[in-house]
XYZ file of C-alpha atoms in Angstrom:
516
model
C 180.677 70.239 98.343
C 184.162 70.013 96.905
C 185.010 68.475 93.574
C 188.012 66.576 94.898
C 187.833 62.815 95.327
C 190.085 60.174 96.796
C 192.650 58.939 94.270
C 191.476 56.107 92.020
C 193.998 53.565 90.734
C 194.985 53.510 87.107
C 194.640 50.299 85.071
C 198.159 49.208 86.075
C 197.446 49.790 89.761
C 199.512 52.966 89.977
C 198.199 55.786 92.166
C 199.399 58.387 89.636
C 196.787 60.123 87.530
C 197.804 61.480 84.149
C 196.615 64.810 82.865
C 194.576 62.971 80.258
C 192.729 61.018 82.961
C 192.141 64.228 84.860
C 190.633 65.756 81.757
C 188.062 62.978 81.391
C 184.492 63.778 82.396
C 183.664 62.973 85.994
C 181.039 60.438 84.885
C 183.750 58.409 83.124
C 186.379 58.747 85.809
C 184.081 57.873 88.693
C 183.437 54.426 87.220
C 187.015 53.445 88.015
C 187.097 51.346 91.218
C 188.211 53.491 94.136
C 190.968 52.862 96.567
C 190.020 52.827 100.201
C 188.793 56.429 100.780
C 191.401 57.406 103.365
C 191.251 61.113 102.620
C 187.479 61.265 102.910
C 187.488 59.317 106.167
C 190.300 61.501 107.525
C 188.393 64.649 106.584
C 185.337 63.538 108.549
C 187.509 62.424 111.474
C 189.161 65.836 111.653
C 185.703 67.390 111.541
C 184.486 65.155 114.385
C 187.584 66.011 116.435
C 186.839 69.713 115.920
C 183.263 69.105 117.032
C 184.490 67.383 120.184
C 187.003 70.108 121.089
C 184.705 73.023 120.232
C 181.827 71.458 122.178
C 183.811 72.163 125.362
C 182.809 75.787 124.888
C 179.895 75.778 122.463
C 178.057 72.502 123.154
C 175.842 71.374 126.015
C 178.362 72.434 128.638
C 177.967 71.842 132.369
C 176.752 74.557 134.728
C 179.753 73.813 136.917
C 182.526 72.230 134.899
C 185.150 70.529 137.086
C 187.690 70.580 134.245
C 187.194 73.908 132.458
C 185.171 75.866 134.986
C 188.015 77.815 136.604
C 191.199 76.603 134.904
C 193.339 78.295 132.251
C 191.058 76.941 129.524
C 187.856 78.405 130.991
C 187.986 81.251 128.450
C 186.490 78.892 125.830
C 183.176 78.985 127.713
C 182.679 82.757 127.633
C 182.626 85.778 125.323
C 185.023 85.720 122.396
C 186.247 82.274 123.408
C 182.770 80.858 123.043
C 182.288 82.625 119.720
C 185.538 81.092 118.492
C 184.378 77.687 119.733
C 181.207 78.077 117.664
C 183.271 78.856 114.572
C 185.328 75.708 115.060
C 182.245 73.645 115.837
C 180.419 74.585 112.650
C 183.656 74.144 110.695
C 183.887 70.616 112.076
C 180.267 69.971 111.184
C 180.916 71.171 107.621
C 183.841 68.769 107.303
C 181.733 65.836 108.521
C 178.967 66.664 106.028
C 181.495 67.207 103.244
C 183.078 63.821 103.927
C 179.653 62.146 104.125
C 178.585 63.572 100.775
C 181.860 62.528 99.140
C 181.344 59.040 100.519
C 177.810 59.096 99.120
C 179.071 59.906 95.649
C 181.342 56.863 95.787
C 178.388 54.751 96.896
C 176.244 55.986 94.021
C 179.011 55.215 91.557
C 179.590 51.734 92.995
C 183.206 52.571 93.806
C 183.157 51.399 97.414
C 181.460 48.689 99.422
C 180.161 48.538 102.976
C 183.458 48.251 104.847
C 184.770 51.776 104.119
C 181.426 53.224 105.191
C 181.517 51.413 108.517
C 185.139 52.427 109.077
C 184.212 56.029 108.298
C 181.243 55.973 110.663
C 183.370 54.476 113.432
C 186.118 57.073 112.968
C 183.595 59.914 112.972
C 181.787 58.661 116.053
C 184.907 57.929 118.120
C 185.793 61.541 119.104
C 182.160 62.233 120.000
C 182.065 59.441 122.574
C 183.916 61.734 125.000
C 182.409 65.007 123.797
C 180.011 67.207 125.748
C 176.455 66.765 124.450
C 175.915 68.212 120.981
C 172.763 70.048 119.835
C 170.832 68.821 122.890
C 170.865 68.543 126.686
C 168.545 65.522 126.859
C 171.229 63.281 128.329
C 171.208 65.397 131.488
C 167.472 64.711 131.808
C 168.154 60.982 131.415
C 170.603 61.119 134.303
C 168.258 63.238 136.407
C 165.359 60.824 135.933
C 167.624 57.855 136.611
C 168.707 59.560 139.843
C 165.053 59.979 140.831
C 164.436 56.263 140.457
C 167.670 55.467 142.302
C 166.661 57.580 145.304
C 163.056 56.422 145.532
C 161.210 59.202 143.680
C 158.693 58.342 140.961
C 159.960 59.953 137.708
C 156.389 59.843 136.374
C 155.099 62.014 139.243
C 158.043 64.296 139.964
C 160.649 66.206 138.028
C 164.362 66.051 138.891
C 164.024 69.325 140.807
C 162.508 67.285 143.672
C 165.871 65.614 144.325
C 167.880 66.886 147.299
C 170.975 64.841 146.378
C 173.402 64.841 143.420
C 173.301 68.638 142.890
C 175.381 68.524 139.702
C 172.942 66.092 138.120
C 169.916 68.185 139.050
C 171.225 71.611 138.093
C 172.244 70.514 134.600
C 168.750 69.334 133.645
C 167.170 71.850 131.260
C 164.761 74.207 133.107
C 161.854 72.990 130.957
C 162.302 69.432 132.275
C 163.107 70.236 135.893
C 159.488 69.838 137.006
C 157.989 67.644 134.260
C 157.469 63.864 134.422
C 159.617 61.482 132.396
C 158.227 60.669 128.920
C 160.357 57.535 128.520
C 159.616 53.872 129.033
C 160.335 52.269 132.428
C 163.095 50.040 131.089
C 165.105 53.034 129.974
C 164.660 54.633 133.381
C 166.097 51.439 134.851
C 169.078 51.775 132.489
C 169.538 55.419 133.533
C 169.263 54.372 137.196
C 172.057 51.849 136.667
C 174.257 54.475 135.039
C 173.760 56.983 137.873
C 174.403 54.279 140.457
C 177.884 53.939 138.928
C 178.737 57.557 138.043
C 176.904 59.379 140.844
C 177.405 63.133 140.730
C 180.112 62.898 138.044
C 178.339 64.314 135.005
C 181.197 63.780 132.563
C 181.378 60.075 133.407
C 177.582 59.883 133.282
C 177.401 61.287 129.754
C 180.192 59.029 128.469
C 178.737 55.890 130.067
C 175.290 56.728 128.669
C 176.763 56.892 125.168
C 178.513 53.569 125.622
C 175.303 51.897 126.786
C 173.329 53.352 123.891
C 175.885 51.912 121.477
C 174.244 48.554 122.220
C 171.422 49.810 120.015
C 173.871 50.680 117.252
C 175.431 47.205 117.471
C 171.982 45.635 117.140
C 171.268 47.797 114.108
C 174.569 46.849 112.494
C 173.638 43.206 112.925
C 170.065 43.595 111.655
C 170.438 46.012 108.734
C 172.396 43.709 106.371
C 169.805 40.990 106.902
C 166.930 43.423 106.420
C 168.475 44.570 103.142
C 168.396 40.976 101.854
C 164.683 40.798 102.611
C 163.692 44.290 101.484
C 165.763 44.634 98.329
C 168.033 47.557 99.111
C 171.767 48.008 98.546
C 173.791 47.509 101.697
C 176.321 50.324 101.034
C 173.438 52.735 100.467
C 171.717 51.575 103.657
C 174.844 51.941 105.759
C 175.594 55.343 104.259
C 172.050 56.570 104.911
C 171.421 55.019 108.314
C 174.811 54.663 110.029
C 177.266 57.209 108.602
C 174.835 60.120 108.316
C 175.046 63.246 110.512
C 171.690 62.252 112.025
C 173.304 59.122 113.456
C 176.818 60.406 114.113
C 175.968 63.823 115.545
C 172.413 63.498 116.858
C 172.001 59.925 118.102
C 175.632 59.354 119.189
C 176.909 62.896 119.724
C 173.651 63.888 121.413
C 173.226 61.238 122.718
C 169.589 60.098 122.439
C 167.877 56.979 123.728
C 166.185 56.615 120.331
C 169.352 54.751 119.321
C 168.675 51.968 121.822
C 165.011 51.780 120.818
C 165.981 51.513 117.141
C 168.212 48.541 117.919
C 165.247 46.574 119.280
C 162.929 47.838 116.533
C 165.179 46.770 113.649
C 165.906 43.354 115.159
C 162.194 42.906 115.836
C 161.280 43.698 112.227
C 163.946 41.256 111.055
C 162.590 38.538 113.345
C 159.133 39.037 111.824
C 160.430 38.716 108.264
C 162.222 35.521 109.304
C 158.957 34.128 110.765
C 160.157 34.348 114.357
C 156.974 36.110 115.335
C 157.014 35.567 119.091
C 160.583 36.879 119.294
C 159.574 39.891 117.187
C 156.791 40.832 119.605
C 159.179 40.476 122.555
C 161.862 42.654 120.931
C 159.510 45.420 119.846
C 157.795 45.421 123.251
C 161.201 45.860 124.879
C 161.800 48.736 122.452
C 158.493 50.220 123.588
C 159.630 49.938 127.220
C 162.590 52.102 126.224
C 160.694 54.619 124.111
C 156.925 54.188 123.622
C 157.084 55.083 119.923
C 158.099 51.504 119.075
C 154.511 50.470 119.844
C 153.507 51.815 116.410
C 155.203 48.767 114.840
C 153.239 46.140 116.778
C 149.967 46.231 114.753
C 151.971 45.840 111.542
C 153.787 42.839 112.996
C 150.403 41.213 113.614
C 149.538 41.538 109.897
C 152.873 40.025 108.930
C 152.370 37.171 111.358
C 148.856 36.548 109.990
C 150.108 36.368 106.412
C 152.673 33.750 107.348
C 149.946 31.431 108.614
C 148.737 28.716 106.281
C 145.083 28.003 105.579
C 142.100 29.990 106.807
C 140.701 33.296 105.674
C 142.539 36.584 106.126
C 140.214 37.570 108.960
C 140.640 34.267 110.766
C 144.422 34.353 110.374
C 144.468 37.895 111.721
C 142.885 36.764 114.970
C 145.094 33.669 115.014
C 148.047 36.052 115.041
C 146.505 38.757 117.251
C 145.677 36.527 120.209
C 149.158 35.015 120.690
C 150.703 38.420 120.016
C 148.659 39.873 122.871
C 149.480 36.821 124.945
C 153.170 37.655 124.539
C 152.931 41.451 124.694
C 150.990 41.693 127.955
C 153.308 39.589 130.187
C 156.453 41.127 128.660
C 155.059 44.621 129.175
C 153.914 43.918 132.725
C 157.113 42.111 133.705
C 159.316 44.772 132.121
C 157.447 47.544 133.930
C 157.459 45.688 137.256
C 161.149 44.819 137.080
C 162.054 48.389 136.110
C 159.949 50.264 138.654
C 159.192 47.706 141.346
C 155.466 47.975 140.612
C 153.103 48.023 137.661
C 153.310 51.785 137.246
C 152.141 52.969 133.831
C 152.527 56.616 134.710
C 154.700 57.031 131.632
C 151.425 57.176 129.664
C 150.679 60.554 131.256
C 154.340 61.480 130.990
C 153.952 61.384 127.215
C 152.144 64.718 127.502
C 155.277 66.440 128.796
C 157.041 66.847 125.416
C 153.954 68.637 124.031
C 155.174 71.636 126.027
C 157.642 72.127 123.169
C 155.998 74.342 120.548
C 157.818 75.375 117.389
C 157.165 75.262 113.674
C 159.327 72.180 113.090
C 156.167 70.341 114.112
C 153.944 70.834 111.051
C 150.574 71.491 112.790
C 152.240 73.814 115.304
C 153.728 75.796 112.419
C 150.349 76.082 110.696
C 148.792 77.299 113.945
C 151.501 79.914 114.356
C 150.954 81.141 110.786
C 147.228 81.600 111.401
C 147.972 83.309 114.690
C 150.416 85.710 113.012
C 147.832 86.664 110.379
C 145.068 87.255 112.920
C 147.421 89.030 115.313
C 147.983 91.712 112.693
C 144.366 92.770 113.194
C 143.489 91.610 116.724
C 145.662 91.148 119.801
C 144.996 87.495 120.683
C 147.026 84.721 122.361
C 148.703 82.132 120.157
C 147.827 79.023 122.178
C 144.249 78.506 120.856
C 145.472 78.507 117.255
C 148.217 75.992 117.986
C 145.901 73.819 120.100
C 143.221 73.649 117.395
C 145.721 72.844 114.631
C 147.333 70.158 116.771
C 143.926 68.613 117.487
C 143.066 68.549 113.781
C 146.473 67.042 113.014
C 145.944 64.292 115.598
C 142.659 63.336 113.925
C 144.399 63.314 110.535
C 147.307 61.326 111.973
C 144.965 58.724 113.433
C 143.247 58.312 110.064
C 146.609 58.081 108.306
C 147.909 55.437 110.720
C 144.775 53.344 110.284
C 145.115 53.618 106.499
C 148.787 52.594 106.569
C 147.932 49.656 108.794
C 145.137 48.572 106.443
C 147.401 48.888 103.405
C 149.807 46.529 105.204
C 147.225 43.749 105.419
C 149.023 41.629 102.800
C 152.100 41.459 105.026
C 155.630 40.981 103.690
C 157.867 43.822 102.575
C 154.869 46.034 101.922
C 153.901 45.905 105.585
C 157.412 46.983 106.618
C 157.240 49.920 104.201
C 153.906 51.120 105.564
C 155.201 50.644 109.115
C 158.107 52.992 108.360
C 155.731 55.566 106.863
C 153.593 55.369 109.988
C 156.629 55.994 112.207
C 157.611 58.999 110.082
C 154.074 60.381 110.237
C 154.085 60.209 114.038
C 157.419 62.057 114.113
C 156.112 64.830 111.845
C 152.487 65.287 112.943
C 152.404 64.361 116.645
C 153.718 67.158 118.851
C 156.500 67.736 119.330
C 158.697 67.120 116.303
C 162.324 66.919 117.339
C 164.984 66.439 114.638
C 166.169 62.987 115.712
C 162.587 61.647 115.778
C 162.665 61.206 112.005
C 165.208 58.402 112.428
C 162.363 56.181 113.735
C 161.012 55.460 110.276
C 164.001 56.508 108.264
C 166.310 53.735 109.493
C 163.737 51.159 108.349
C 163.237 52.906 104.999
C 166.998 52.896 104.367
C 166.837 49.142 103.738
C 164.675 49.564 100.625
C 165.830 50.621 97.157
C 166.721 54.296 96.801
C 166.947 56.606 93.810
C 169.837 59.111 93.756
C 167.473 62.099 93.784
C 165.804 60.775 96.920
C 169.187 60.283 98.552
C 169.947 63.920 97.763
C 166.738 64.927 99.535
C 167.900 62.951 102.589
C 171.198 64.854 102.559
C 169.394 68.188 102.576
C 166.948 67.139 105.279
C 169.720 65.657 107.451
C 171.840 68.804 107.348
C 168.790 70.949 108.079
C 167.647 68.804 111.013
C 171.047 68.909 112.675
C 171.476 72.652 112.285
C 168.051 73.969 113.310
C 169.055 73.507 116.932
C 172.027 75.423 118.294
C 174.957 73.343 119.586
C 173.860 74.211 123.137
C 170.581 72.342 122.595
C 168.399 75.451 122.312
C 166.311 75.710 119.154
C 167.187 78.357 116.566
C 163.984 78.069 114.558
C 162.954 81.708 114.999
C 166.323 83.217 114.120
C 165.318 83.783 110.507
C 168.722 84.879 109.213
C 170.231 81.792 110.792
C 167.517 79.579 109.278
C 168.115 81.142 105.858
C 171.781 80.155 106.098
C 170.818 76.654 107.258
C 168.429 76.215 104.308
C 171.086 77.443 101.871
C 173.673 75.045 103.307
C 171.171 72.175 103.213
C 170.251 72.793 99.565
C 173.891 73.101 98.568
C 174.759 69.859 100.366
C 171.867 68.053 98.673
C 172.843 69.297 95.221
C 176.470 68.339 95.855
C 175.607 64.660 96.106
C 174.469 64.578 92.485
C 176.777 67.210 91.052
C 180.064 68.080 92.750
C 180.496 71.814 93.204
C 176.983 72.643 91.893
C 177.570 76.418 91.973
C 181.067 75.976 90.552
C 182.549 77.872 93.481
C 185.628 75.675 93.721
C 186.152 75.820 89.955
C 186.031 79.613 90.020
C 188.501 79.700 92.908
C 190.924 77.442 91.027
C 190.772 79.608 87.915
C 191.713 82.602 89.990
């Protein structure tokens, strides 16, 4: 990352910096309170605008684009035009990351508060609200499954390919998901149905409206996170920088977009309600989150422990059952009513639909990667299929994951902040060990963890991981995990970004350029 920073005021309030001030060590200069970081925010905004424009040719473009398909700008979708679009897209991504890291250095130094971070995040997200999907095509599946529900097909029994209406919606669904059941909760399918009922066959309007609806989840997070920080002991600027302004949020969850954002809104508000002893409300909120994306269900057993520890009198065991019974009494009717309202019947076919994502097999999922390594070693000697190796490793990982989840739940038995911490670890473990592992899945636990105290070195790790998880998929939504030269470049960029948070220009590349 660059060594430049936004101008800091001198003691007399002047924006001018003397040569003597410039000569001071960075550690001394960075303690000076910063002006509003206009340059950093502008840098990220320019990067986001480049992402939006370049995505017209390099992102998750439509099979039949009514705007660029046959007009004078159609060249951006093909050949050298598409290659140029990719150059601009990755340049925009680099600017967003650069700006985010600069902002992080100000946060670490205590030079800025929460407001500049939120302004930055808003400016960086704004161009992406009207962008083609970035690094994914999932939003087309959302619309396809919503169309199924709208036209009377069961999304848990049929894939969008069964539809004989809305051809633009159907043809843009990724081939892998054309014939697979929906893995999402019924309430989200109802949301997608509502969107398609408004936008119909207009895919551009469908994508934009989906983003706007998912921003409800972001608004809920923005309301809950400051209050969670007060309970969990973090620093609000750090939390907002990690959870809201990061490339994982800006590019994946908003630029994607992904319905995880809406689920996270209900999850964070549910956790907050538990900490504030509004236990019934917490169960309702997290159950609604589960009806959007089933992963939220991981939080419910932890909420029961927290509820039990807020009860007065009685043994721990007795209080556990005093909390468990009303929690079940709330969960069951909310779950049944939510499913019935969404689908018109108590259809829990989404439980079998959860198997659909396991069709994705790549080494980003840890057990899948181990299985592929063993397969590669054996394949040197014997010509065997890879599937048994992956299947066995995934089965072993599921046993280990189950044991880990039970342990985290047991460690949370004292409730309070500790229970929230173990809940977040459990959500992360599911994202990493349960197949598949998709980059944006790590936000499930990470958003909760962002509200705790963070050490700078751990924040640097988050920078590296965030950059890596955005880049391992191509802008089109196809994974690039087996393009080893590409992955080598991604790893190098991730490490450099991480190091730049703690030490500007860690390889002294900018310094060498200036000397020349």
